[in-house]
mmCIF file of N, CA, C and O in Angstrom:
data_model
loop_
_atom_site.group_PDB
_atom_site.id
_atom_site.type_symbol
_atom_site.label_atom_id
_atom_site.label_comp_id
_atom_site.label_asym_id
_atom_site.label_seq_id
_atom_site.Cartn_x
_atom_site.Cartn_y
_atom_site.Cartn_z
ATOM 1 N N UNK A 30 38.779 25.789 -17.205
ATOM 2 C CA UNK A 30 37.898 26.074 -16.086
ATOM 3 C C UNK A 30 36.565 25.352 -16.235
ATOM 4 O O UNK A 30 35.943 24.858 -15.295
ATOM 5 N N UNK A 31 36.177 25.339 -17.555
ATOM 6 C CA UNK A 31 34.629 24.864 -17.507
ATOM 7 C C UNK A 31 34.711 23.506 -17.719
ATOM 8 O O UNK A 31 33.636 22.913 -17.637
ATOM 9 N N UNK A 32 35.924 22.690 -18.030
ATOM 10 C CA UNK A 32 36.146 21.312 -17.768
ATOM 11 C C UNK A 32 36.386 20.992 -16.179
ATOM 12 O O UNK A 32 36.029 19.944 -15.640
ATOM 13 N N UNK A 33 36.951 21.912 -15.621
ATOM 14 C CA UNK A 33 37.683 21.550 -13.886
ATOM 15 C C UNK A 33 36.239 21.748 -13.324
ATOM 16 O O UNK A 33 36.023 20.808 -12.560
ATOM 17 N N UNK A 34 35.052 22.671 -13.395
ATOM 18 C CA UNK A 34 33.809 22.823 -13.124
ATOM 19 C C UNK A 34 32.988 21.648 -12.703
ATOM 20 O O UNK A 34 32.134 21.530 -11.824
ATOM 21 N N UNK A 35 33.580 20.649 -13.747
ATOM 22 C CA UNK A 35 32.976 19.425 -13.987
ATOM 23 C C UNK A 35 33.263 18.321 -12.861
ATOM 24 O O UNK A 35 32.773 17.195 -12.783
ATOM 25 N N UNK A 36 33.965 18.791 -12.216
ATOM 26 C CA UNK A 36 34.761 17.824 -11.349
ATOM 27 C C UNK A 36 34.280 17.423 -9.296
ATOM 28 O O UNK A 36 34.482 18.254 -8.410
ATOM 29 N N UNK A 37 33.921 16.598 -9.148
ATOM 30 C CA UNK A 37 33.575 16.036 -8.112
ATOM 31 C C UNK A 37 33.566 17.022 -6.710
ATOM 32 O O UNK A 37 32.706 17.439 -5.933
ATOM 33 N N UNK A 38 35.081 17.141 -6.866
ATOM 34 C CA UNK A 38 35.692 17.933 -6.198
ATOM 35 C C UNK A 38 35.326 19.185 -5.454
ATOM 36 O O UNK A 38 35.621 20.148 -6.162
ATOM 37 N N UNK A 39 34.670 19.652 -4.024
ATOM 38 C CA UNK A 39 33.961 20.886 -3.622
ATOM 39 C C UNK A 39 34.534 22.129 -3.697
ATOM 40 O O UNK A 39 34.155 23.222 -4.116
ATOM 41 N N UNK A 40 35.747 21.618 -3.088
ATOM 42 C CA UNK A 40 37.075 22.816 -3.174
ATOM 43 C C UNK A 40 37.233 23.266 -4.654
ATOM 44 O O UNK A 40 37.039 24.468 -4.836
ATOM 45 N N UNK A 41 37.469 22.711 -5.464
ATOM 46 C CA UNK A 41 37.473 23.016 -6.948
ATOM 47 C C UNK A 41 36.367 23.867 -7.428
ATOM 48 O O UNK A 41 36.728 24.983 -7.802
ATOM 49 N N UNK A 42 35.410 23.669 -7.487
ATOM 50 C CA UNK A 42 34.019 23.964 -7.364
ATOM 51 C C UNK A 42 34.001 25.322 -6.463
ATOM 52 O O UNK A 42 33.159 26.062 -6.973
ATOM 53 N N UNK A 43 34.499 25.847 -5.506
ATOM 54 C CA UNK A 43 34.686 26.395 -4.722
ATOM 55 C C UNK A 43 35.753 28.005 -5.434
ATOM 56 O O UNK A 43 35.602 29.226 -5.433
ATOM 57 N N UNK A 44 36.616 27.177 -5.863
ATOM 58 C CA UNK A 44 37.695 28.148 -6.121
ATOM 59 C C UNK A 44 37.292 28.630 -7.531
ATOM 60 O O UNK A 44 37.639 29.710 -8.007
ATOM 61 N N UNK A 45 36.381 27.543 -8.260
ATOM 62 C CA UNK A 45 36.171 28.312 -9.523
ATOM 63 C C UNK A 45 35.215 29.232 -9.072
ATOM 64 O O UNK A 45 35.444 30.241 -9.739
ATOM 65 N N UNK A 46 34.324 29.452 -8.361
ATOM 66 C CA UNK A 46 33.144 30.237 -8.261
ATOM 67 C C UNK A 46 34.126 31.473 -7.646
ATOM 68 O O UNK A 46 33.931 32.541 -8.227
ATOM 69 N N UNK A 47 34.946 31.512 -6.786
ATOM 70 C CA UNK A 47 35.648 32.736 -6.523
ATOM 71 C C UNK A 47 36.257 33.031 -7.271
ATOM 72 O O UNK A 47 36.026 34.115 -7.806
ATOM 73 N N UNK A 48 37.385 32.209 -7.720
ATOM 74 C CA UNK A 48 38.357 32.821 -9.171
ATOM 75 C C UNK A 48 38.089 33.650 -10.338
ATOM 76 O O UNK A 48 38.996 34.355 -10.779
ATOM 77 N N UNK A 49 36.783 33.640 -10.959
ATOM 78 C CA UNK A 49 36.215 34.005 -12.140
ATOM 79 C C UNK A 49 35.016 35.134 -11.560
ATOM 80 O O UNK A 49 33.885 34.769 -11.882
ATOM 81 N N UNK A 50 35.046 36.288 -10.857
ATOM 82 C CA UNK A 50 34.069 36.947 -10.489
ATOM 83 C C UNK A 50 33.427 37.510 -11.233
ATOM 84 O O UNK A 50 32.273 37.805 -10.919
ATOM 85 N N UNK A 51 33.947 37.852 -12.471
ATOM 86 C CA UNK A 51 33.275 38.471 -14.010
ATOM 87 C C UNK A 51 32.464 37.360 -14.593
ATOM 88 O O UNK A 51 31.856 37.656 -15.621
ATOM 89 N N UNK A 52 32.357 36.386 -14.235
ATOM 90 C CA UNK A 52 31.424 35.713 -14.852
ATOM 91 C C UNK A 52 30.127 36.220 -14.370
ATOM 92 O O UNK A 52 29.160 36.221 -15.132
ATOM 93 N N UNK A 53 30.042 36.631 -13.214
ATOM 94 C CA UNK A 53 28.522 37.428 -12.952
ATOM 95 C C UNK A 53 27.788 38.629 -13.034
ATOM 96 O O UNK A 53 26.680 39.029 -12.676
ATOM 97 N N UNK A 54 29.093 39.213 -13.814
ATOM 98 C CA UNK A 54 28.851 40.301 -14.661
ATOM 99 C C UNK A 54 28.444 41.018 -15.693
ATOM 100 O O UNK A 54 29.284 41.830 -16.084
ATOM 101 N N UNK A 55 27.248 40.992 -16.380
ATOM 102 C CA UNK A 55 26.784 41.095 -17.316
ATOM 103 C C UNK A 55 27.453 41.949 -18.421
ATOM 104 O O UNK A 55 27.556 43.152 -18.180
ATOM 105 N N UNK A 56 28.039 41.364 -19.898
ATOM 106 C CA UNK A 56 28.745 42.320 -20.229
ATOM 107 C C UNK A 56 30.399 42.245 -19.899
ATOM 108 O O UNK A 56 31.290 42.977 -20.330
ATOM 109 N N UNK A 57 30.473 41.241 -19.095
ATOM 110 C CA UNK A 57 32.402 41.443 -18.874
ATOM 111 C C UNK A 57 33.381 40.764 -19.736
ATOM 112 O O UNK A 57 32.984 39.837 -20.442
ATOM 113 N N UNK A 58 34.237 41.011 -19.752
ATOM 114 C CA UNK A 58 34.922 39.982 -20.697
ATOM 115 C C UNK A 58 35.079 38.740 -20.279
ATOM 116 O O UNK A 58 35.251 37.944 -21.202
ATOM 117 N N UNK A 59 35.083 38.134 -18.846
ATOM 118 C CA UNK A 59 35.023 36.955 -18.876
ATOM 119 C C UNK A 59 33.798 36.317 -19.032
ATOM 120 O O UNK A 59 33.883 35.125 -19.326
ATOM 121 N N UNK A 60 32.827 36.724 -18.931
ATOM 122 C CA UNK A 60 31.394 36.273 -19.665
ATOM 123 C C UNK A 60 31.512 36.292 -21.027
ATOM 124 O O UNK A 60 31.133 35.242 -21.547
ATOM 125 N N UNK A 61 31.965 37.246 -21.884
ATOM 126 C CA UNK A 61 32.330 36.818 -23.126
ATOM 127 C C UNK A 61 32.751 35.697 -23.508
ATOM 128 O O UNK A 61 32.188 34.790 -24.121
ATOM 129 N N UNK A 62 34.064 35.838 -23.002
ATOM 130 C CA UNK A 62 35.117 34.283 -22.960
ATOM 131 C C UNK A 62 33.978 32.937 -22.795
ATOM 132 O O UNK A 62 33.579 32.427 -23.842
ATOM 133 N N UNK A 63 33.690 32.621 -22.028
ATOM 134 C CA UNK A 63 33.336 31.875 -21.636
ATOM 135 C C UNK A 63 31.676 31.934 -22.244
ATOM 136 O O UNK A 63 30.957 30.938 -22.150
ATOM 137 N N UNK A 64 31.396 32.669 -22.600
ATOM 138 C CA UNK A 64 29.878 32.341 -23.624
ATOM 139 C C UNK A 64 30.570 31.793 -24.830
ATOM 140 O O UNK A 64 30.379 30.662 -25.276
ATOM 141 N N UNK A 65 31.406 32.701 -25.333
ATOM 142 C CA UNK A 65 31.864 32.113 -26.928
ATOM 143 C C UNK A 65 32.068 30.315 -26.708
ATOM 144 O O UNK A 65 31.579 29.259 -27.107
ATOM 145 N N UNK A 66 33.162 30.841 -25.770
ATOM 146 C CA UNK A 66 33.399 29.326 -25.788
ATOM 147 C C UNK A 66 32.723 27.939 -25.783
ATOM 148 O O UNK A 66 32.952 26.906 -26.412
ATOM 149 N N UNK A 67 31.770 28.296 -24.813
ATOM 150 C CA UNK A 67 30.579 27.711 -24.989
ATOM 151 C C UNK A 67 30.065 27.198 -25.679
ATOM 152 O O UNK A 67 29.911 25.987 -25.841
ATOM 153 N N UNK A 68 29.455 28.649 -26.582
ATOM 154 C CA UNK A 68 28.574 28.583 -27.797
ATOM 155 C C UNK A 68 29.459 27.171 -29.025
ATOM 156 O O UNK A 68 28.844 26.411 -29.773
ATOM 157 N N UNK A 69 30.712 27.227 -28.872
ATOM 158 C CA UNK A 69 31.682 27.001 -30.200
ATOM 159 C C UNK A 69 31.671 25.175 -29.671
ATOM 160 O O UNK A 69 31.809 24.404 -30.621
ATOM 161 N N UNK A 70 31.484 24.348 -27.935
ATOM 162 C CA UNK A 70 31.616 23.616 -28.104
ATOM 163 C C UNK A 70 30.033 23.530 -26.812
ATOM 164 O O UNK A 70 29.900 23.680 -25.598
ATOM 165 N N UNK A 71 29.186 23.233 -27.889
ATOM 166 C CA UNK A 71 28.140 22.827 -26.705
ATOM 167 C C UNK A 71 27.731 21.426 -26.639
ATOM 168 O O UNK A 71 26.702 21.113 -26.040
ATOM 169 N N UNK A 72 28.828 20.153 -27.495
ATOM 170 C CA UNK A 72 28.777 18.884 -26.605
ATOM 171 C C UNK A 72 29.519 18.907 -25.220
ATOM 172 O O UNK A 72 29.248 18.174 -24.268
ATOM 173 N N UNK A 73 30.367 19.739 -25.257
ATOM 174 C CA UNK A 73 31.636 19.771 -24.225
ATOM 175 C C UNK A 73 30.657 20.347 -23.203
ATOM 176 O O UNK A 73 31.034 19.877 -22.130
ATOM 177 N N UNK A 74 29.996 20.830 -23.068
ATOM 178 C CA UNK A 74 29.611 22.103 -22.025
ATOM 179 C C UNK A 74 28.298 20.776 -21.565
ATOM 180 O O UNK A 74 27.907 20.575 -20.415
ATOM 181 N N UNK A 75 27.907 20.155 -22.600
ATOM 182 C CA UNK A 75 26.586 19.121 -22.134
ATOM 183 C C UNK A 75 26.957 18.251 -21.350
ATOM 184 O O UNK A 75 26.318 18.032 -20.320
ATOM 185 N N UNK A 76 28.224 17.474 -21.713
ATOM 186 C CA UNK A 76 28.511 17.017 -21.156
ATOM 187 C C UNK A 76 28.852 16.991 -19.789
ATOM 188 O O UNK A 76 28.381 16.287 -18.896
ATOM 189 N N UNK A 77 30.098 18.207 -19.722
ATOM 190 C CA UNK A 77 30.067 18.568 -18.236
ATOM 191 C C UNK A 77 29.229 18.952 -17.370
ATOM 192 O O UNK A 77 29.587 19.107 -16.203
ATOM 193 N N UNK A 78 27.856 19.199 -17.800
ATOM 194 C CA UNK A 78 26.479 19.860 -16.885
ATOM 195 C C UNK A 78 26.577 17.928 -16.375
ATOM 196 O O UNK A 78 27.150 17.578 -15.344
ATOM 197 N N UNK A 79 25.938 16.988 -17.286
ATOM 198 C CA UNK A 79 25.974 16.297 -17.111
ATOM 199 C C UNK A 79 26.723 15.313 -16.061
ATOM 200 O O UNK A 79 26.106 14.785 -15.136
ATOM 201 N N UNK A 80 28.160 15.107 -16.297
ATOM 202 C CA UNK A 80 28.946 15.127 -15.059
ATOM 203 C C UNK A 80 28.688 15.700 -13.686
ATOM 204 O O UNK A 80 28.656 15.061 -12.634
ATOM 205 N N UNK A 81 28.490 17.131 -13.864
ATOM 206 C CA UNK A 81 28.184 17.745 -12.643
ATOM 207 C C UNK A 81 26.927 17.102 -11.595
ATOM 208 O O UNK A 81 27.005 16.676 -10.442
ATOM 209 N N UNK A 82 25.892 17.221 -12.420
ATOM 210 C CA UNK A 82 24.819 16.266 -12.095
ATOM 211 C C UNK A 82 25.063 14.780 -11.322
ATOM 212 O O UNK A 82 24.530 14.431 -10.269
ATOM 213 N N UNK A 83 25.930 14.079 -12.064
ATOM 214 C CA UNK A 83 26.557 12.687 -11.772
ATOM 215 C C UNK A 83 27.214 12.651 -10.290
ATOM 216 O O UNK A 83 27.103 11.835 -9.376
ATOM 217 N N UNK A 84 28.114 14.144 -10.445
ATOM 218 C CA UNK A 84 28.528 13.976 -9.127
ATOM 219 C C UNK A 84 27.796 14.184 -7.828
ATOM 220 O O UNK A 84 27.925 13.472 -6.832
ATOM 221 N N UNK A 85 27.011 15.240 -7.945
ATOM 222 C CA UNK A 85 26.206 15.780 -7.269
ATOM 223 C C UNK A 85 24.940 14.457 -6.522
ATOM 224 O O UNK A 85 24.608 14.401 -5.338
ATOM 225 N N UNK A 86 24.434 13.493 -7.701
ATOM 226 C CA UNK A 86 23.702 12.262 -7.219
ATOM 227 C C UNK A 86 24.661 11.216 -6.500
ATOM 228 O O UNK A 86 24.252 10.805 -5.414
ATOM 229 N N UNK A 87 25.839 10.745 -6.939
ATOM 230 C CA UNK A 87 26.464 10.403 -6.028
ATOM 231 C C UNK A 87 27.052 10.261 -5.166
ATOM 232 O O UNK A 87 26.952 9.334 -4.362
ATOM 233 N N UNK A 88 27.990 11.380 -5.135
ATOM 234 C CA UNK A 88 28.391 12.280 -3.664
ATOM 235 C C UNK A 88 27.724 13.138 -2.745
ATOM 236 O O UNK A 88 27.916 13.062 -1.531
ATOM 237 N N UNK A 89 27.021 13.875 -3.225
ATOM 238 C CA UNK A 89 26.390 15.036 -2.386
ATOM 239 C C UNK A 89 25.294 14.948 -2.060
ATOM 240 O O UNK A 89 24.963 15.470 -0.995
ATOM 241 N N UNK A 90 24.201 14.159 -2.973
ATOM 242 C CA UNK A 90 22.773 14.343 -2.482
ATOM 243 C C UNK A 90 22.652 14.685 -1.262
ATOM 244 O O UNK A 90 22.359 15.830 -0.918
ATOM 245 N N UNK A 91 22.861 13.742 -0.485
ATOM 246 C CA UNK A 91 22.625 13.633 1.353
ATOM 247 C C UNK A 91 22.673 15.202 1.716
ATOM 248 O O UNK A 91 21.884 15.885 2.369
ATOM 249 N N UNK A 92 23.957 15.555 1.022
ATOM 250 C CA UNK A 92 24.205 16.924 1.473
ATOM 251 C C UNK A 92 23.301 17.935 1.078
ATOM 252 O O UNK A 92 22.319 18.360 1.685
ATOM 253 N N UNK A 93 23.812 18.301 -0.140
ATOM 254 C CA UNK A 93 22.873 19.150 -0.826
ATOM 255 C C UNK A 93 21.297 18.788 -1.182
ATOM 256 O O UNK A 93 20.939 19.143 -2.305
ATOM 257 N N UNK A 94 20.618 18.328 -0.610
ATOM 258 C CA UNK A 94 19.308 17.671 -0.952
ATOM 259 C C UNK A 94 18.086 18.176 -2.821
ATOM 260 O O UNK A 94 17.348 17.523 -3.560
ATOM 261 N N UNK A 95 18.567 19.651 -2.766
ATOM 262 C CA UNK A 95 17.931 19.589 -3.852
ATOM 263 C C UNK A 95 19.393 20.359 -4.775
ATOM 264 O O UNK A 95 20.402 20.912 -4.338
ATOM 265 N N UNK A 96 18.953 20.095 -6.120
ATOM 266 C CA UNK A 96 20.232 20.368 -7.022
ATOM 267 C C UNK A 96 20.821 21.944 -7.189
ATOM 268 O O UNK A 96 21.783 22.232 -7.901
ATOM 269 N N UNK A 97 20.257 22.638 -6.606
ATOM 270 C CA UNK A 97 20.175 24.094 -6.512
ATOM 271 C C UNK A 97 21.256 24.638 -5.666
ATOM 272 O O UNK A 97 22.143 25.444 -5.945
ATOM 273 N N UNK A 98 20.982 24.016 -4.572
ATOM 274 C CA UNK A 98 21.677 24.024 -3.418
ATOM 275 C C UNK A 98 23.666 23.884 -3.577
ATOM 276 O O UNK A 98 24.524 24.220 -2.761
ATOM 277 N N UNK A 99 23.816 23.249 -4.982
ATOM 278 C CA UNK A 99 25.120 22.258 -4.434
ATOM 279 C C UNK A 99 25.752 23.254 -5.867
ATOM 280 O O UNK A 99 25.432 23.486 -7.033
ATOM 281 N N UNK A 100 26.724 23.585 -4.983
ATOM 282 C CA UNK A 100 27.785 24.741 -5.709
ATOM 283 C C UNK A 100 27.913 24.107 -7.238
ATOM 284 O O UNK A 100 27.622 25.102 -7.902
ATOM 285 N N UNK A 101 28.149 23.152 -8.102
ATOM 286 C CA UNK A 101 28.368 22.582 -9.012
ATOM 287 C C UNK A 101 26.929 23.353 -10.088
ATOM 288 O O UNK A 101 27.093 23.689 -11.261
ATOM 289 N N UNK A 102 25.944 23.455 -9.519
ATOM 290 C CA UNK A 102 24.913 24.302 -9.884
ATOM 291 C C UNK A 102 24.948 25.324 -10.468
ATOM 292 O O UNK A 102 24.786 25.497 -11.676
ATOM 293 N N UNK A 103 25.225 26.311 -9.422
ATOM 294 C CA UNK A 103 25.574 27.676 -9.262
ATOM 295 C C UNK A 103 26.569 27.716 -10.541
ATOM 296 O O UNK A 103 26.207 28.481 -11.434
ATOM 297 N N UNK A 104 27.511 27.157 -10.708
ATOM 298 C CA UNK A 104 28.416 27.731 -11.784
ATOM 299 C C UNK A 104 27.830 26.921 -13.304
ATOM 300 O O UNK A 104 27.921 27.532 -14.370
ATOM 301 N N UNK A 105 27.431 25.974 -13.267
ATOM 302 C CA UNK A 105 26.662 25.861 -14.374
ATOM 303 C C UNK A 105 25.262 26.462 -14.312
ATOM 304 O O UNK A 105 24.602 25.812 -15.122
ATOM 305 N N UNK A 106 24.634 27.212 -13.852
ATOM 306 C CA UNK A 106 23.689 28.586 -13.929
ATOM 307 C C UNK A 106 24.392 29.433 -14.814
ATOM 308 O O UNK A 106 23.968 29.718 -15.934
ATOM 309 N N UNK A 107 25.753 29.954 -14.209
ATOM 310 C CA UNK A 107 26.490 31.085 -14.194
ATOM 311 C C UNK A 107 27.077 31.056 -16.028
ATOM 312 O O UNK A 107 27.144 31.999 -16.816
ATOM 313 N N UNK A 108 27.476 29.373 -16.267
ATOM 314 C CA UNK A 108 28.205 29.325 -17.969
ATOM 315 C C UNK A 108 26.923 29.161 -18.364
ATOM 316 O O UNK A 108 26.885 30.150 -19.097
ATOM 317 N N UNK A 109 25.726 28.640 -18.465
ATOM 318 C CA UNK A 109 24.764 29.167 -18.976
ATOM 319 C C UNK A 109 24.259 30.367 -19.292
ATOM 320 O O UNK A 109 24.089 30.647 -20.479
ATOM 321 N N UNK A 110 23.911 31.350 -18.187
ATOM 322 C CA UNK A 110 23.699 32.451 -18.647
ATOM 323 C C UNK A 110 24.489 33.737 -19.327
ATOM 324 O O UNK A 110 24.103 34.886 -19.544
ATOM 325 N N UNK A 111 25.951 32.973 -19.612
ATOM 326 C CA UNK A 111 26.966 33.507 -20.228
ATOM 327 C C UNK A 111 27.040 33.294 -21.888
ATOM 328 O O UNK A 111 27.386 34.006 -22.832
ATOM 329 N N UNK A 112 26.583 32.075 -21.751
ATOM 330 C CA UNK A 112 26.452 31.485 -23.328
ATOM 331 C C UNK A 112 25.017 32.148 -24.057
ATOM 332 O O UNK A 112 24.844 32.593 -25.192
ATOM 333 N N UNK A 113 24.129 32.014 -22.949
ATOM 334 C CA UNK A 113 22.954 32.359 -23.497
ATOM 335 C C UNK A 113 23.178 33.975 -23.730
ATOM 336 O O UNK A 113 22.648 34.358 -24.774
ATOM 337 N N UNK A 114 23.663 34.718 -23.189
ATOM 338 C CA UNK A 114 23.750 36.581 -23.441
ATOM 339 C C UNK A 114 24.702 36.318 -24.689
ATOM 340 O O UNK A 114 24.495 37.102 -25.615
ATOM 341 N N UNK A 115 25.470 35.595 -24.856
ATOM 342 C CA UNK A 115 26.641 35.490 -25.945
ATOM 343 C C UNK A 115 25.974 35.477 -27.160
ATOM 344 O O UNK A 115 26.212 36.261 -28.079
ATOM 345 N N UNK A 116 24.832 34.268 -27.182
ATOM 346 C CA UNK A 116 24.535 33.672 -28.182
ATOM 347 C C UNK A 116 22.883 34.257 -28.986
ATOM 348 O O UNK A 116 22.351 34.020 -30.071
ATOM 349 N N UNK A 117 22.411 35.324 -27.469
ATOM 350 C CA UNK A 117 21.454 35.787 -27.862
ATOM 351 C C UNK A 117 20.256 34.788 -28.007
ATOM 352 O O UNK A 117 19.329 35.238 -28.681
ATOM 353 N N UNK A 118 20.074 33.438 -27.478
ATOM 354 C CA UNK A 118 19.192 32.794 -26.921
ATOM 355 C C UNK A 118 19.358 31.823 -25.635
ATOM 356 O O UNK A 118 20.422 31.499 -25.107
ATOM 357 N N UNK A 119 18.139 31.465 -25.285
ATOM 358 C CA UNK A 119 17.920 30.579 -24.452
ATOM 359 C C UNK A 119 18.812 29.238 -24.301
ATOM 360 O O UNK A 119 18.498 28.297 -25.030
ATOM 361 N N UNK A 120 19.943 29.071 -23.379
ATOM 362 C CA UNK A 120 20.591 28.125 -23.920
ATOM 363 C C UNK A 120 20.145 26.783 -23.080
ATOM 364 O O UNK A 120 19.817 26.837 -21.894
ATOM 365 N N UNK A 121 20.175 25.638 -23.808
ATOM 366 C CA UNK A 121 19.625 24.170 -23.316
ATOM 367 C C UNK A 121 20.058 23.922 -21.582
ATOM 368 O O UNK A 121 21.129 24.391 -21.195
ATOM 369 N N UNK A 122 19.342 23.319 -20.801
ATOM 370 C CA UNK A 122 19.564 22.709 -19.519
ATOM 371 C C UNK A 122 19.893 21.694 -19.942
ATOM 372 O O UNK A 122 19.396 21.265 -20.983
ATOM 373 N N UNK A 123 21.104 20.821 -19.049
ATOM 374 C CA UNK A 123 21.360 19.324 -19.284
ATOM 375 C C UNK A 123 21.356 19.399 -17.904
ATOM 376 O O UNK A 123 22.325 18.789 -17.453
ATOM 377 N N UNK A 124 20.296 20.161 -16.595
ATOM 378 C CA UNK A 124 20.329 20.134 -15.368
ATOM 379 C C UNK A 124 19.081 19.943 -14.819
ATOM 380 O O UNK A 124 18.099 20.109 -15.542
ATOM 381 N N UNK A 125 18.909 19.527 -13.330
ATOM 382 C CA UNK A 125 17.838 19.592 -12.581
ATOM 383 C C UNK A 125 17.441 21.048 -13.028
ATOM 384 O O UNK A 125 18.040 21.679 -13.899
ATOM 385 N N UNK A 126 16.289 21.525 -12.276
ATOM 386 C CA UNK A 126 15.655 22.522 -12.144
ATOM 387 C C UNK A 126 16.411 23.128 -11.421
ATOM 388 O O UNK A 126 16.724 22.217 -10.655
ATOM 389 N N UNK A 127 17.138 24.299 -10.959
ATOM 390 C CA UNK A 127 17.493 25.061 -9.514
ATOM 391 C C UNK A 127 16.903 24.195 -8.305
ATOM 392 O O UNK A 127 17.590 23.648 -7.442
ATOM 393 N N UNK A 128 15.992 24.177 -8.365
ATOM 394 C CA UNK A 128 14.760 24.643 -6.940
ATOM 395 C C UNK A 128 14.131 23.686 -7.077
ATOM 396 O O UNK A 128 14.356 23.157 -8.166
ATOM 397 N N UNK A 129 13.126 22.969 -6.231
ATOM 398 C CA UNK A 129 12.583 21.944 -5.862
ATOM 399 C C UNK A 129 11.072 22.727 -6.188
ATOM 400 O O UNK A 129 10.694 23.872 -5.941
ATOM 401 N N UNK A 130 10.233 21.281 -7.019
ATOM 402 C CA UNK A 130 9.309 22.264 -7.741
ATOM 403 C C UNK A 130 7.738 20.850 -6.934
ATOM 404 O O UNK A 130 6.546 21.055 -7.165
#
C-alpha cells in the first residue's frame, strides 16, 4: 500500500485513502502496521514521499495548485503521523508544507 501510495495514479490514490480507514485512527492496528513499518524502512517511505511530490509537480500542479490540496498528500500526512505515534517522535517531511505559507 505505501509503495502503490506512491503512484501517479488518482484513482489509486483514491482507493488507498478509502481502503485503509484505520489509518486515521489513533491507536488502531492499522496505524500500527503501517507506523512499524515505516519506522523499519524509512529510505522506502522517503523515497515514496518523494515520488509523490514528483508526481504531483508534473501531473497535477495545474490541478491541485498547492501541495496540500492533492490527495497524494493527504495519505502521506496520514503514514507520517502513523510512524511518528509508532515511533514516539517527530517523523522527517520529504514534502511541501500542507498549505501555502
Amino acid at each position: 500500500m505505501v509503495q502503490l501510495a506512491g503512484e501517479y495514479v488518482l484513482e489509486i490514490l483514491d482507493t488507498i485513502g478509502l481502503g485503509v480507514p484505520g489509518l486515521a485512527a489513533p491507536g488502531s492496528a492499522d496505524r500500527r502496521l503501517y507506523g512499524e513499518f515505516i519506522e523499519r524502512n524509512p529510505d522506502f517511505f522517503a523515497r515514496t514521499e518523494r515520488r509523490v511530490v514528483s508526481y504531483w509537480s508534473c501531473y497535477y500542479r495545474w490541478k491541485y495548485e498547492v501541495f496540500g490540496t492533492y490527495p497524494g498528500s493527504a495519505l502521506m500526512d496520514a503514514f507520517r503521523v502513523a510512524v511518528s505515534e509508532h515511533a514516539g517522535v517527530q517523523w522527517q517531511r520529504h514534502t511541501p508544507p500542507p498549505s501555502a505559507t
